[in-house]
Coordinates of C-alpha atoms and ligand atoms in Angstrom, one line a residue:
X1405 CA 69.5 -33.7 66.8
X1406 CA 70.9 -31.2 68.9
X1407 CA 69.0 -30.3 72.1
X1408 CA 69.7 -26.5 71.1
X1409 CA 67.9 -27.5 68.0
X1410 CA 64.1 -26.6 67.4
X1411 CA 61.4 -29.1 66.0
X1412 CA 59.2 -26.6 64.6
X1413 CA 59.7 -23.0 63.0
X1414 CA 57.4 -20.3 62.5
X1415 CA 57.5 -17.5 59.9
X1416 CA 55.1 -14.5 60.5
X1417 CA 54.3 -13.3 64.0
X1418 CA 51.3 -11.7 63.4
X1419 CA 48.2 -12.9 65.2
X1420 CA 48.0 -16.2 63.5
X1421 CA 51.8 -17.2 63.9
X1422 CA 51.9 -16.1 67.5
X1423 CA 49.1 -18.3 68.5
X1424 CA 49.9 -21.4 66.6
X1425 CA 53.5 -21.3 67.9
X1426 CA 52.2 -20.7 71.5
X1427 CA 49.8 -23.7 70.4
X1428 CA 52.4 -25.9 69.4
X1429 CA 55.0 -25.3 71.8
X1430 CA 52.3 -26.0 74.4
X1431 CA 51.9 -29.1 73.0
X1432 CA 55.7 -30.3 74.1
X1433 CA 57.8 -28.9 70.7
X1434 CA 60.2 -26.1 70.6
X1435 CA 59.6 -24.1 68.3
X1436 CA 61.7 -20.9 66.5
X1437 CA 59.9 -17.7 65.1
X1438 CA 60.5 -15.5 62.5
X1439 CA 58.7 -12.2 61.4
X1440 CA 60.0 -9.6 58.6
X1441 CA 60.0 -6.9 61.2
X1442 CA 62.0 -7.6 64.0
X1443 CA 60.1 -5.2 66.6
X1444 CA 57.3 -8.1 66.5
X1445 CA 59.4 -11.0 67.3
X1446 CA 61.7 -8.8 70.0
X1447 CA 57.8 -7.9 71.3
X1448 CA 56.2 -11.6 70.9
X1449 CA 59.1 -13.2 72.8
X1450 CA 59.6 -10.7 75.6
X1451 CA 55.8 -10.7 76.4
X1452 CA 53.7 -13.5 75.6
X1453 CA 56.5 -15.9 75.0
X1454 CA 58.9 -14.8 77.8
X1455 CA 59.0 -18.6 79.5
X1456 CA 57.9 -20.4 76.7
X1457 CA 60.6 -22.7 75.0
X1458 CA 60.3 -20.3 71.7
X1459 CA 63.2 -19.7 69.9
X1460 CA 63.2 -15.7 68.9
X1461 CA 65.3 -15.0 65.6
X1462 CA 66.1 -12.4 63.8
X1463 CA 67.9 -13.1 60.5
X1464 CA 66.2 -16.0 58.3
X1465 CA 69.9 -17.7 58.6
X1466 CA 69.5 -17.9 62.7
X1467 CA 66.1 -18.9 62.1
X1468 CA 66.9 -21.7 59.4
X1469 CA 70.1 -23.3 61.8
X1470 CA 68.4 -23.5 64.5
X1471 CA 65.8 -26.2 63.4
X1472 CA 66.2 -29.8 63.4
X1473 CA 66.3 -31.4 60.0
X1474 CA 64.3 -32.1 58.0
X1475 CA 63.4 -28.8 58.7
X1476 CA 59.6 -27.9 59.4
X1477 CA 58.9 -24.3 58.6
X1478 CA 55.5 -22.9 58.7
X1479 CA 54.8 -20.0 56.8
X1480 CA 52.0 -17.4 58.1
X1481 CA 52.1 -14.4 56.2
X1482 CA 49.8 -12.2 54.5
X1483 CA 48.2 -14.2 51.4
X1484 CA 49.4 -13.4 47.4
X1485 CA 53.1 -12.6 46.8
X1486 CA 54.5 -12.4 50.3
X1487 CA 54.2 -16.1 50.4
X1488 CA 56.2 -16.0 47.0
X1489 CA 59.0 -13.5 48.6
X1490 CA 59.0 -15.8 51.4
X1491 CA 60.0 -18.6 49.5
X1492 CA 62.3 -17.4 47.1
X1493 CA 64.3 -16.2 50.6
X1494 CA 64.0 -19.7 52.4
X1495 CA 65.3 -21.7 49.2
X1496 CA 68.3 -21.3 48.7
X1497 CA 68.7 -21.3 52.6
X1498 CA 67.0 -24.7 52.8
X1499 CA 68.1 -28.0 52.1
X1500 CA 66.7 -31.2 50.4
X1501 CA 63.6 -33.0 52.4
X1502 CA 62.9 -30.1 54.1
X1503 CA 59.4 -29.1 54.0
X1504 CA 57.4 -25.3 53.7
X1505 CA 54.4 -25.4 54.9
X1506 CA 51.8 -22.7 53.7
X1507 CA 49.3 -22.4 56.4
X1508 CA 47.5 -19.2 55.3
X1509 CA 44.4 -18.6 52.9
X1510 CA 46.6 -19.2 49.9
X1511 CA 44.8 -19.7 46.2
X1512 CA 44.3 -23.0 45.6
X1513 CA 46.1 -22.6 42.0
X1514 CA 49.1 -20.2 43.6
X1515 CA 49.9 -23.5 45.6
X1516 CA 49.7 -26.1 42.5
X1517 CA 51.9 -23.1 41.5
X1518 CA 54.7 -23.4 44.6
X1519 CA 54.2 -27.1 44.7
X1520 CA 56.2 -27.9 41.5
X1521 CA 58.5 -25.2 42.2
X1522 CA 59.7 -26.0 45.3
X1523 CA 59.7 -29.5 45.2
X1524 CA 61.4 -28.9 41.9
X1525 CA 64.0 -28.0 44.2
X1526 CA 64.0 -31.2 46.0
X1527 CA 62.0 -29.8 48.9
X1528 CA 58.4 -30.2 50.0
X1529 CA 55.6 -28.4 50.0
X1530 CA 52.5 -28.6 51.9
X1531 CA 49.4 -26.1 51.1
X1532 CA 47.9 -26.5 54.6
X1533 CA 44.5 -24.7 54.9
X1534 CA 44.1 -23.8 58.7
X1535 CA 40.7 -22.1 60.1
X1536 CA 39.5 -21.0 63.5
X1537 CA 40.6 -17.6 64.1
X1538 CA 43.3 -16.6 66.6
X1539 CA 41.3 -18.3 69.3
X1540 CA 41.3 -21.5 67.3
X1541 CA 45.2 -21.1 66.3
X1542 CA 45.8 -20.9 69.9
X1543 CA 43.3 -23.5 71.5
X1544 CA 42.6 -25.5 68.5
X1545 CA 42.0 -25.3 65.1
X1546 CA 40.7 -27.3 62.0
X1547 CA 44.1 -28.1 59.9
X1548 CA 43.6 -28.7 56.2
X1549 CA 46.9 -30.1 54.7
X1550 CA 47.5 -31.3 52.0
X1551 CA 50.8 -32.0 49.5
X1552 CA 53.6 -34.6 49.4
X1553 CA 52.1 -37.6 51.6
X1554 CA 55.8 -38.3 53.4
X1555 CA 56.2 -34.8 54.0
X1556 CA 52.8 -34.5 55.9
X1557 CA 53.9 -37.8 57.8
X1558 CA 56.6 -35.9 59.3
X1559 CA 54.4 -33.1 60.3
X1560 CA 51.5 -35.1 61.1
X1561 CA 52.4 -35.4 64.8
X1562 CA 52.9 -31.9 65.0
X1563 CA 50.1 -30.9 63.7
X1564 CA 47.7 -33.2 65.1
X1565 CA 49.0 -32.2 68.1
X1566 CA 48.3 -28.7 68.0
X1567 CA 44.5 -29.5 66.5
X1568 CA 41.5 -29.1 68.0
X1569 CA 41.2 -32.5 69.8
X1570 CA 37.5 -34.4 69.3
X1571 CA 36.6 -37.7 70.5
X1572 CA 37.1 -39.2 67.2
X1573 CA 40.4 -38.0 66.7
X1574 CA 41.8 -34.7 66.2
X1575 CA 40.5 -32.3 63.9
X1576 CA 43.8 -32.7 61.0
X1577 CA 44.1 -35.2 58.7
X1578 CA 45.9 -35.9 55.3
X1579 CA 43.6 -34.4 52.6
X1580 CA 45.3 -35.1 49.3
X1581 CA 48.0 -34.2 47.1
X1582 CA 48.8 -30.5 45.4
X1583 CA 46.3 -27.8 46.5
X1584 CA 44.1 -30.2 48.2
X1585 CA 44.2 -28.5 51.3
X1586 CA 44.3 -25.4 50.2
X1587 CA 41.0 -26.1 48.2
X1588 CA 39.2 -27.4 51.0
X1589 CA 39.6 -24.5 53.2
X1590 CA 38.8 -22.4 50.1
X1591 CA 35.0 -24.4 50.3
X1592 CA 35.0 -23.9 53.8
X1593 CA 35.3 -20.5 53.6
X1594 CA 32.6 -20.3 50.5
X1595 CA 30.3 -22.4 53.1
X1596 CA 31.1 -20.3 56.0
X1597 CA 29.9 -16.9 53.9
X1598 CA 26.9 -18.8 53.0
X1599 CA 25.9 -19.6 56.9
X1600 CA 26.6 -16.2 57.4
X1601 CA 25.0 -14.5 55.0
X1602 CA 21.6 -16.8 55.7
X1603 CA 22.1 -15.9 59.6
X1604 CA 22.1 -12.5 58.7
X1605 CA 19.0 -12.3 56.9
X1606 CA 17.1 -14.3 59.4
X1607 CA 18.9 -11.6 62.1
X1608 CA 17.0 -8.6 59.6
X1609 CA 14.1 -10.4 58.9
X1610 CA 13.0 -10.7 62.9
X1611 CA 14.2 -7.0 63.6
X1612 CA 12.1 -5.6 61.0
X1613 CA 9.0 -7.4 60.9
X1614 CA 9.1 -8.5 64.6
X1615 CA 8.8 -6.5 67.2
X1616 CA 12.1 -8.1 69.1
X1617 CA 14.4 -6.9 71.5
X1618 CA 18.2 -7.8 70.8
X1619 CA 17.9 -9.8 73.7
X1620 CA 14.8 -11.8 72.5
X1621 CA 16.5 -12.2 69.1
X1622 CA 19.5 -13.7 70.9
X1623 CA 17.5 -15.6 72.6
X1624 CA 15.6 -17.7 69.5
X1625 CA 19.1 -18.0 67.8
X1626 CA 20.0 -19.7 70.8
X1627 CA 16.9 -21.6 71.0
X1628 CA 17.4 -22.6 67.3
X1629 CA 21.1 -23.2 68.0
X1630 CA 19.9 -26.2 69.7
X1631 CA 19.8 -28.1 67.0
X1632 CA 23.3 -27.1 65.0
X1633 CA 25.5 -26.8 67.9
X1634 CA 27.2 -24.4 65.2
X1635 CA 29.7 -21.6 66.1
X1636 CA 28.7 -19.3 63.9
X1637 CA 25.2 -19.0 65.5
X1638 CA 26.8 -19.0 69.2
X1639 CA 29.0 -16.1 68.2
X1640 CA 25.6 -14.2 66.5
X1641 CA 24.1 -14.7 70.0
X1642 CA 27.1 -13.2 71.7
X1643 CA 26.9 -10.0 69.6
X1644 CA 23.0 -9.7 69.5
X1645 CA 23.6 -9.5 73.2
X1646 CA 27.0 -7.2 73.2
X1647 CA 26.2 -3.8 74.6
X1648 CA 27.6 -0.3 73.0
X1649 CA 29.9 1.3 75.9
X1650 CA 30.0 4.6 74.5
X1651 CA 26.2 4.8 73.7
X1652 CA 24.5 2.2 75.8
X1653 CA 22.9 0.8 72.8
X1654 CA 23.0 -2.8 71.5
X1655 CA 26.3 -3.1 69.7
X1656 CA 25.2 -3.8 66.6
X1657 CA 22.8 -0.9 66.2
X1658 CA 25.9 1.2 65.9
X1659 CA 28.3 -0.8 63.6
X1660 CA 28.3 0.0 60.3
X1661 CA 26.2 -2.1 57.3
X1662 CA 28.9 -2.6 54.4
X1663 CA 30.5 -6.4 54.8
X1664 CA 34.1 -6.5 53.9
X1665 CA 35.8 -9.6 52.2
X1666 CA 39.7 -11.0 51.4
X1667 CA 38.1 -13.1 48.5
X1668 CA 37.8 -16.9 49.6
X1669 CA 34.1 -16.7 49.0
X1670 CA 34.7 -15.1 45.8
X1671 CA 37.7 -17.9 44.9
X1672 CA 34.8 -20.8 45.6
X1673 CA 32.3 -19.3 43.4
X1674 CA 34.8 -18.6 40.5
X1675 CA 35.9 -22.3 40.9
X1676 CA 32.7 -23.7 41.6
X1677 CA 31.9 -21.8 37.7
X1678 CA 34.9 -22.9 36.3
X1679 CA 33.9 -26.7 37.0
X1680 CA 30.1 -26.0 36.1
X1681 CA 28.7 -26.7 39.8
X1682 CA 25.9 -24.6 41.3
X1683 CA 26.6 -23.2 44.0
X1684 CA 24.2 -20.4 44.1
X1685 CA 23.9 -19.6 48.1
X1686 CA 27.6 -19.2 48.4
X1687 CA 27.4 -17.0 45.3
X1688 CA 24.8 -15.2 47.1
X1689 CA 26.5 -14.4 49.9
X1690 CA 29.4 -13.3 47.6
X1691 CA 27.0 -10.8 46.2
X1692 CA 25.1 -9.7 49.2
X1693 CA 29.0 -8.2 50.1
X1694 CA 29.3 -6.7 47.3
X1695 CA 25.8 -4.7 47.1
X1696 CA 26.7 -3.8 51.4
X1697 CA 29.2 -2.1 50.0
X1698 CA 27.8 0.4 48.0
X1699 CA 26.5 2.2 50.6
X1700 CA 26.0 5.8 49.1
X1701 CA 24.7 4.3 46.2
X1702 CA 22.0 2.4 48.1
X1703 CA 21.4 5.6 50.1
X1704 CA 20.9 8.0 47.2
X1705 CA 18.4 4.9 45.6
X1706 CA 16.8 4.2 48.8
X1707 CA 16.0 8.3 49.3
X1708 CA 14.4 7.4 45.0
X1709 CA 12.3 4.4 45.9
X1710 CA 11.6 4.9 49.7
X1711 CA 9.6 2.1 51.2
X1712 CA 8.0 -0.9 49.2
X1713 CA 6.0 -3.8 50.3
X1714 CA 3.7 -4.3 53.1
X1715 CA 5.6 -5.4 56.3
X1716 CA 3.1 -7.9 57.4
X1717 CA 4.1 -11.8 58.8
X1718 CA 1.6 -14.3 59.4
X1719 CA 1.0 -16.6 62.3
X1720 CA 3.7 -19.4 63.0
X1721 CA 6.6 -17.1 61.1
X1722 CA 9.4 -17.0 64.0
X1723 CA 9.2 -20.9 64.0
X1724 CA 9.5 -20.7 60.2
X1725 CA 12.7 -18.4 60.1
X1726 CA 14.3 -20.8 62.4
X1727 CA 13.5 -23.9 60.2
X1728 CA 14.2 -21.9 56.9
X1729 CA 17.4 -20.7 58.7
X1730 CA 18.5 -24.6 59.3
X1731 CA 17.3 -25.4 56.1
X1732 CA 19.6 -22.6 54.1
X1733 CA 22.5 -23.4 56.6
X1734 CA 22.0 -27.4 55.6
X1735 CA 22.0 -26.8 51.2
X1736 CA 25.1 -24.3 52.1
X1737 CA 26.8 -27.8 53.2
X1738 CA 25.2 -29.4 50.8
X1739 CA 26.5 -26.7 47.8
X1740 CA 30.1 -27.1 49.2
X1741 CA 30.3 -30.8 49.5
X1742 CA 29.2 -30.8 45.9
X1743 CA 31.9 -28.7 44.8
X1744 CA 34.6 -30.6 46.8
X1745 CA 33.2 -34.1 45.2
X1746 CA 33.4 -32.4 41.5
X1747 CA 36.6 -30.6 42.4
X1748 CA 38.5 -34.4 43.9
X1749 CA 36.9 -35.7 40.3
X1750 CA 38.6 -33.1 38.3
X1751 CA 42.2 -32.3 40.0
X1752 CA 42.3 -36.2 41.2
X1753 CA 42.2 -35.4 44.8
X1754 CA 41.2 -38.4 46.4
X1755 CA 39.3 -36.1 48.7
X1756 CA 37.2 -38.0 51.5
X1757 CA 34.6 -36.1 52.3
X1758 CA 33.8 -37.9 56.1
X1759 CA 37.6 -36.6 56.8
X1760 CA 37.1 -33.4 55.5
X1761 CA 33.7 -33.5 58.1
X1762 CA 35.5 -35.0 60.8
X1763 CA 38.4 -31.6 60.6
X1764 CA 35.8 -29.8 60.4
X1765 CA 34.0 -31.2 63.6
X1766 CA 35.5 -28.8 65.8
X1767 CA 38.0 -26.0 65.5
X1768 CA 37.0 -23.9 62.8
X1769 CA 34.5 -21.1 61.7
X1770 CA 31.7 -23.3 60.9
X1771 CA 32.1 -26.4 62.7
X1772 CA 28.5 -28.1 63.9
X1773 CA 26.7 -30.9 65.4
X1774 CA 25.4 -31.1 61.9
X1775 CA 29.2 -32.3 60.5
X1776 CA 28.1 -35.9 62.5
X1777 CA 25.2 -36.9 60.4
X1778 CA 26.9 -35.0 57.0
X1779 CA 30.0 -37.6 57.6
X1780 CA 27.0 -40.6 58.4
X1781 CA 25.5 -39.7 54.8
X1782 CA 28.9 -40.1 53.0
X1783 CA 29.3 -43.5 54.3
X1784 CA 26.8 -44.6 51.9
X1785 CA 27.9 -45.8 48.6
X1786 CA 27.4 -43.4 45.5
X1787 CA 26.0 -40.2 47.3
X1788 CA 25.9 -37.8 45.1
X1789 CA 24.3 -34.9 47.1
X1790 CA 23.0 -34.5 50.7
X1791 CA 19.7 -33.6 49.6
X1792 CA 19.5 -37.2 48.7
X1793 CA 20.8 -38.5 52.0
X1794 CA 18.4 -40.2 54.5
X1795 CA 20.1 -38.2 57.5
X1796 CA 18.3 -35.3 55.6
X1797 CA 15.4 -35.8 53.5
X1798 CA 13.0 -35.8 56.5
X1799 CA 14.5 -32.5 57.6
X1800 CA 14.2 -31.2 53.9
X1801 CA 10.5 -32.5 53.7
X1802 CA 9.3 -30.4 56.9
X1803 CA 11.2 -27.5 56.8
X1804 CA 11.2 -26.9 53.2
X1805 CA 7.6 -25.2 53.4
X1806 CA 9.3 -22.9 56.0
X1807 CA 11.2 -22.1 53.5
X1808 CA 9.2 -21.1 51.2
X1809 CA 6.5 -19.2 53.3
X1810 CA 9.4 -17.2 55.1
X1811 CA 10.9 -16.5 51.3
X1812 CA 7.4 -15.2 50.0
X1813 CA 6.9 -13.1 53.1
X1814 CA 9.9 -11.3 52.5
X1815 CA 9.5 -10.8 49.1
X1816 CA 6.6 -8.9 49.7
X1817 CA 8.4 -6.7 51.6
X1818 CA 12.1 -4.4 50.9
X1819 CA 13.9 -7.1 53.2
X1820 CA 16.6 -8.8 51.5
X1821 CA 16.9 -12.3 51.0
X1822 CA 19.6 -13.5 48.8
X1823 CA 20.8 -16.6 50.5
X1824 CA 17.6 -17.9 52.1
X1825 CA 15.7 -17.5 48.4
X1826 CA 19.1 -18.8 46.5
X1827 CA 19.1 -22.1 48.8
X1828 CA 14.9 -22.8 47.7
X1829 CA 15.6 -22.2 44.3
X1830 CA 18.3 -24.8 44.7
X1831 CA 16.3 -27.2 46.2
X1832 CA 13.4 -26.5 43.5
X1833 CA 15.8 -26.9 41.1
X1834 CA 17.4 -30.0 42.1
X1835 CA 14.1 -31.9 43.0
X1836 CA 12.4 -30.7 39.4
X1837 CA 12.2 -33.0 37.1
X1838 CA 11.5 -31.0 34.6
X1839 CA 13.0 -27.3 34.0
X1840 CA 12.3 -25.0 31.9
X1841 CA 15.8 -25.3 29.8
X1842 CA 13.6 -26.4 26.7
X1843 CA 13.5 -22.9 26.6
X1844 CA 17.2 -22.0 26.5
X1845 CA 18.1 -24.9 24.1
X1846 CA 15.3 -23.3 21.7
X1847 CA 16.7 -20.2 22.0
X1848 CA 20.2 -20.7 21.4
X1849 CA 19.5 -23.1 18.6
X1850 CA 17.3 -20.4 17.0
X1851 CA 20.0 -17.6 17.4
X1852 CA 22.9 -19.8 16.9
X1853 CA 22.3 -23.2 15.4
X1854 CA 23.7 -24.5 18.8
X1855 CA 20.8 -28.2 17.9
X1856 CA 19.0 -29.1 20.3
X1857 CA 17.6 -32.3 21.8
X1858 CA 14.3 -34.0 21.9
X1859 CA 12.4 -35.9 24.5
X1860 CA 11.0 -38.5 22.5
X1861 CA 13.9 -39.4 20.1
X1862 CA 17.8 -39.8 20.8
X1863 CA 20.0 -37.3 19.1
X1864 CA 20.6 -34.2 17.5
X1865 CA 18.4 -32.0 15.8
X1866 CA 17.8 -28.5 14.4
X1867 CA 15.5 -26.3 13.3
X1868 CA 14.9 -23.7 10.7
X1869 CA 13.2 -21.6 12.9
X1870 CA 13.2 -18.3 11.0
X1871 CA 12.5 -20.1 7.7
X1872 CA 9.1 -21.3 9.9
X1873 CA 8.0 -17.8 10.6
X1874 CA 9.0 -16.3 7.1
X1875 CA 11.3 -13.5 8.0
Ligands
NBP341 P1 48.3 -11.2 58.0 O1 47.5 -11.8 56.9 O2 47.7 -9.9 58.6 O3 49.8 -10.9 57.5 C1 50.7 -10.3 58.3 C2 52.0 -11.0 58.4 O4 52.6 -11.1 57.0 C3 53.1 -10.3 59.2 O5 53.9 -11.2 59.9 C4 53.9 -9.5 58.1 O6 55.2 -9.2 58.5 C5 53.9 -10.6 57.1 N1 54.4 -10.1 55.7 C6 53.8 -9.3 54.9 BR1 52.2 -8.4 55.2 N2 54.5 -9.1 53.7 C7 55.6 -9.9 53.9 C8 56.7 -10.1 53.1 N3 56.8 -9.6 51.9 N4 57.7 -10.9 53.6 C9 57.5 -11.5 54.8 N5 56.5 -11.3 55.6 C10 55.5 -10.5 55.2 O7 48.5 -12.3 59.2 P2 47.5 -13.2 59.9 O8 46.2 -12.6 60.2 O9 48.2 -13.8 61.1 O10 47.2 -14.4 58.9 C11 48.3 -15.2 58.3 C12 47.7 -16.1 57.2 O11 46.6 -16.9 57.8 C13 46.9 -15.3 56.1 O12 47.1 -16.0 54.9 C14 45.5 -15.3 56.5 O13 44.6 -15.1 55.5 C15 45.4 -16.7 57.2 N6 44.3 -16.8 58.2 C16 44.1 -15.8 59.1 C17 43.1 -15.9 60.0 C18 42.8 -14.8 61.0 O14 41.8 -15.0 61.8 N7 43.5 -13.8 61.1 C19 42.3 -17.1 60.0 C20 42.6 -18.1 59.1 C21 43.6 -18.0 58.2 P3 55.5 -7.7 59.1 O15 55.2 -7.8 60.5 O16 56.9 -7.6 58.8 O17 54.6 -6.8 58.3

């Protein structure tokens, strides 16, 4: 290679590209940039990257000479077709063994998708899921990649590199081929929603039925926090205590109450459908967005109904929000690893699920202390779920009556809570031997001849039913 040459090339200096080249080049690569509009490049390179050893083009021809081959190119634009437009310009530009990597939050299908097109063009493609936020791109983050396996061994280094960095490794490692890695970090972010969402109604639950201080509530999060080590809960104590400068008033009072979304926790329910696994917290959370955001219509219904329920708690009901808190935030995992076992079945992944914990160790949104003994459970032959896992049963077996003592109290009330009751009805679900899905396969064998299936005899059967009641 020439010494002029870069080892690494970045396209789309917005604040995920800007970091991770910062990140990369910090850890010993030069690396060129690219971004659409010029004025962000011109802007990136004079300030931030001004004695950095960052290669600032401007035409995607400069940009595509001045890497080393095979080329690396890293693609961090806006998910959906500008990762399509980006493409279509860097093939013909591009040569064979190069790779594209896709590092945003691209659908797992859109990358099968790109996969067989560009490597139908002799290049290679990895769909490289990458979480952590623009403090994680810059410091650290969980890489997800996955595609060609010699492709990603001539990134790996790279990569690895730039990862958050734990004492068992870095958090990166090969996932599996096609959309592996892009399906991962779709689970992640269905898993993340779920945390959030059960946070958030632990968050409500204490402000409205206990008379708290935003301080004090930071305060038991943190206490509870203990326990999970988990980002998402040191970030909820940060804000709890985040002051409003304008007003003087806790920061949160003042932001508004309708959740936005860019779909991932959508993309894991739809999936999670399409392959028949439950994943009813995630789905939740999905849903609890969707109702924030009909805020004039809960407004106008709210002015109709007023007030229901009796806003009383009982003795011992902080420490049971904090168990039923760990408890949700535990099935959440649980739901996701599910998927990601059914989903490696299915597309023939190969997905191990103690590498896919150990990226997720540190890095991203919702790395935890409780990754450690999730990876310890899936050393054990033939786990199918981590309800079933030793690491967990005991903390099932005490904190489920939390559970369901902070879900009654709230139903008695006009407190929401989606995710906390969806993750007891899973658990009830799983752990009950019998269902009431008689029921259904009555029904739909009444309506629709659909048979059904006995408990005391193999096979299928079906009943006349409206010849037995004469109509
Ligand atoms: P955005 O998702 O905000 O996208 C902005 C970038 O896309 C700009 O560089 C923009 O160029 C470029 N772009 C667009 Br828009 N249309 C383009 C087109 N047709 N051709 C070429 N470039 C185009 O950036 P981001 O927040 O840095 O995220 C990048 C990816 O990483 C996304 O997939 C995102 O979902 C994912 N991600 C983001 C985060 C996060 O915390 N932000 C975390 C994890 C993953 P321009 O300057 O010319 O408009």
């Amino acid at each position: 290679m020439s010494s002029e040459e870069s080892e690494f090339g970045i396209i789309g200096m917005a604040v995920m590209g800007q970091n991770l080249a910062l990140n990369i080049e910090q850890s010993g690569y030069r690396v060129s940039v690219y971004n659409r509009t010029d004025s962000k490049t011109k802007d990136f390179k004079q300030k931030r990257a001004s004695d950095r050893d960052i290669v600032a083009t401007y035409e995607l021809e400069e940009f595509i000479s001045s890497l080393e081959r095979p080329r690396k190119v890293l693609i961090l634009v806006k998910a959906g077709k500008p990762v399509d437009m980006v493409i279509d310009q860097l093939l013909p530009l591009m040569e064979e063994g190069d790779i594209i990597i896709d590092g945003g939050n691209s659908h797992f299908q859109d990358t099968n998708r790109r996969v067989k097109k560009v490597e139908g063009e002799g290049l290679h493609y990895l769909g490289t899921g990458i979480s952590g936020g623009e403090y994680g791109a810059l410091h650290g983050p969980s890489i997800m990649p996955g595609g060609h396996r010699e492709a990603y061994d001539e990134v790996s280094e790279i990569l690895r590199s730039a990862a958050a960095q734990t004492p068992e490794g870095p958090t990166c490692k090969y996932l599996g081929p096609r959309s592996a890695g892009h399906y991962v970090k779709m689970v992640h972010n269905g898993i993340e929603y779920a945390v959030m969402q059960s946070i958030a109604e632990v968050y409500w639950a204490m402000k409205n039925l206990l008379d708290l201080s935003h301080e004090d509530m930071a305060d038991r999060f943190e206490a509870w926090n203990q326990r999970l080590d988990a980002y998402l809960m040191e970030i909820t104590v940060e804000i709890l205590r985040e002051e409003d400068e304008k007003t003087g008033r806790p920061l949160l009072e003042v932001i508004l109450d309708t959740a936005k979304q860019k779909g991932t926790g959508k993309w894991t329910s739809q999936s999670a459908l399409d392959l028949g696994v439950p994943v009813p917290t995630i789905t939740a959370a999905v849903d609890a967005r969707l109702l924030s955001a009909r805020k004039d219509q809960r407004g106008r219904l709210d002015e109709l109904y007023g007030e229901l329920g009796n806003y009383e708690t009982y003795e011992g009901f902080e420490d049971d929000l904090g168990k039923a808190l760990y408890l949700s935030i535990v099935t959440a995992y649980a739901q996701g690893l599910d998927l990601l076992e059914e989903a490696s079945e299915e597309y023939n992944y190969g997905l191990d699920i103690q590498d896919v914990a150990q990226i997720w160790k540190d890095g991203c949104i919702i790395r935890s202390d409780l990754l450690d003994p999730i990876s310890e459970s899936y050393s054990s032959e033939g786990l199918d779920t981590l309800l079933a896992s030793e690491e967990f049963q005991d903390d099932y077996r005490e904190a489920i009556p939390s559970l369901r003592k902070v879900v009654s109290a709230l139903s008695k009330t006009d407190l929401i809570c989606l995710a906390l009751s969806a993750s007891l009805n899973y658990f009830n679900s799983l752990t009950a031997e019998r269902l009431p899905a008689n029921m259904i396969q009555a029904q739909r064998d009444y309506f629709g001849a659909h048979t059904y299936q006995r408990v005391d005899e193999e096979g299928t059967f079906h009943t006349e039913w409206q010849d037995i009641k004469n109509v």
